[in-house]
Amino acid sequence: MKDHSKLRFETRAIHAGQGPAPENGAVMTPVYFTTTFEQDAPAQPRQGYEYSRSGNPTRTALELNVASLESGAWGLCFASGLAAANALCARLVPGDHVVAANDLYGGTFRLFTKVFERYGLRFTFVNATDTDAVAAAVTDSTRYIYIETPSNPLLSICDIEACVAIAKRAGALTIVDNTFATPFLQQPLELGADVVLHSMTKYLGGHSDAVGGALVGNDDGLREELAFYQNSVGGQLGPMESFLFLRGTKTLPIRMERHCENAKAVAAALSEHPAVEHIHYPGLESHAGHALAARQMKDFGGMISFELAGGIESANAFACAVQVFTLAESLGGVESLVDVPCSMTHASIPAEERKKAGLNDGLVRLSVGIEHADDLVADVLQAIERAVQPTRV
Ligand SMILES: *Cc1c(COP(=O)(O)O)cnc(C)c1O
């Protein structure tokens, strides 16, 4: 395989980890629907492949591709983003401590508190935009600082380099969930993070048709441990999904450019509307993390959240009134989606924790797709009209 490491992001997105098949010239990576591989002699697999739980060539191509996009030495692909987070937790031992952001993806919060606290891991949730709070939560047993930036659903921005410095002093690793930003907009490993986690289900796939996760890092020992765990437990990504994600990452740069452009247009329209009470979009100067986002990201992404006058009732009415946006969980696809986090994606976080994290019941989250910006802006405006001032018959 050719060395793509010196090429630019857009070129690596299309070529890294892949190349025409030597046996027949197929330009696209085949979907290797095989569980097992012929060996030349006992215990002499031909290209290192023995069994598809341990390794499959379609998955390898994706792992090399994602590693290249995140500027990492290795990638490991899992059946979901949470399977990737599970592998990270499973290498810890009872008594180990994790300092985590308090507005993580709801499923990550559930994995930590409902699954791994039972195995003796300990978690402290802090407002990770406050670096002093992160530093204050570190103990002698802290193994990870686990952050998401921009966060879900409040789009708060935490300082990756500052968290890395705190983790280094404590001998802990910094884990960054880069799902919202994608490697096109933000490169946590370049900022010193140890592991980047992705729900590839979102922007890397980009077409809302496959569930998958990835870990990317530089330390070989850590890769060994995580690959050992994956082979021992399972949770690896299948060949068909690997193929779909390889297809997705090829267009990641142009999709992200359009997501960012459209989100800016929608955020501008929302921020001027009198019925919009709070808006969270890091691209707006009014956003608390704007300057930091401008420094650590290339652009501000495609996610927006906001609150309407009238709280939860208006939020529900808005979610039912949109016509181009679709009311559904998830994000990062070409199509625009709307979500009411407290009753949908973030319902697994107890009401009291949500309140502490500033996650109000009336919050609406938009995943701005790559349709025409004018159609998206018009849809949001008509839905606000119907949601906040119901037509009287
Ligand atoms: C969706 C999501 C996850 C979980 O990924 P799955 O692929 O659904 O398991 C983790 N982090 C973030 C930020 C997400 O949006």
Short mmCIF file of N, CA and C and ligand atoms in Angstrom, two decimals, residues 80-82 105 108 148 152 177 179-180 197 199 201-202 211-212 331, ligand 1:
data_model
loop_
_atom_site.label_atom_id
_atom_site.label_comp_id
_atom_site.label_asym_id
_atom_site.label_seq_id
_atom_site.Cartn_x
_atom_site.Cartn_y
_atom_site.Cartn_z
N SER A 80 -20.17 0.00 17.79
CA SER A 80 -20.87 1.26 18.07
C SER A 80 -19.90 2.17 18.83
N GLY A 81 -20.29 3.43 18.95
CA GLY A 81 -19.49 4.36 19.75
C GLY A 81 -19.41 3.89 21.19
N LEU A 82 -20.53 3.38 21.71
CA LEU A 82 -20.53 2.93 23.10
C LEU A 82 -19.69 1.68 23.29
N TYR A 105 -22.67 12.86 26.18
CA TYR A 105 -23.73 12.08 25.54
C TYR A 105 -24.41 11.20 26.59
N THR A 108 -23.24 7.63 27.18
CA THR A 108 -21.93 7.51 27.82
C THR A 108 -22.10 7.64 29.34
N GLU A 148 -15.92 15.81 26.00
CA GLU A 148 -16.57 15.86 24.70
C GLU A 148 -16.57 17.33 24.34
N ASN A 152 -22.59 17.61 23.88
CA ASN A 152 -23.89 17.21 23.40
C ASN A 152 -24.86 17.25 24.58
N ASP A 177 -13.98 12.66 23.08
CA ASP A 177 -15.03 12.22 22.16
C ASP A 177 -15.14 13.31 21.09
N THR A 179 -16.84 13.20 18.26
CA THR A 179 -17.96 12.91 17.36
C THR A 179 -18.55 14.17 16.74
N PHE A 180 -18.76 15.22 17.56
CA PHE A 180 -19.43 16.42 17.05
C PHE A 180 -18.52 17.21 16.11
N LEU A 197 -12.21 9.26 20.60
CA LEU A 197 -13.32 8.32 20.41
C LEU A 197 -14.30 8.91 19.41
N SER A 199 -18.28 8.19 17.68
CA SER A 199 -19.44 7.47 17.22
C SER A 199 -19.43 7.72 15.71
N THR A 201 -21.29 6.47 13.70
CA THR A 201 -22.70 6.51 13.35
C THR A 201 -23.12 7.90 12.85
N LYS A 202 -22.42 8.93 13.30
CA LYS A 202 -22.84 10.31 13.06
C LYS A 202 -22.14 10.84 11.80
N VAL A 211 -24.31 1.89 12.20
CA VAL A 211 -23.88 2.19 13.57
C VAL A 211 -22.46 1.67 13.75
N GLY A 212 -21.57 2.51 14.28
CA GLY A 212 -20.19 2.06 14.49
C GLY A 212 -19.42 3.05 15.35
N LEU A 331 -27.72 12.20 14.69
CA LEU A 331 -27.22 13.44 14.12
C LEU A 331 -26.14 13.11 13.10
C1 LIG B 1 -24.04 8.88 19.48
C2 LIG B 1 -22.92 9.28 20.34
C3 LIG B 1 -22.20 8.35 21.08
C4 LIG B 1 -22.56 6.88 21.11
O1 LIG B 1 -22.33 6.27 19.88
P1 LIG B 1 -23.19 5.03 19.31
O2 LIG B 1 -22.58 4.82 17.97
O3 LIG B 1 -24.61 5.46 19.27
O4 LIG B 1 -22.97 3.91 20.26
C5 LIG B 1 -21.12 8.80 21.83
N1 LIG B 1 -20.79 10.10 21.86
C6 LIG B 1 -21.47 11.03 21.17
C7 LIG B 1 -21.04 12.46 21.24
C8 LIG B 1 -22.56 10.66 20.39
O5 LIG B 1 -23.24 11.60 19.72
#
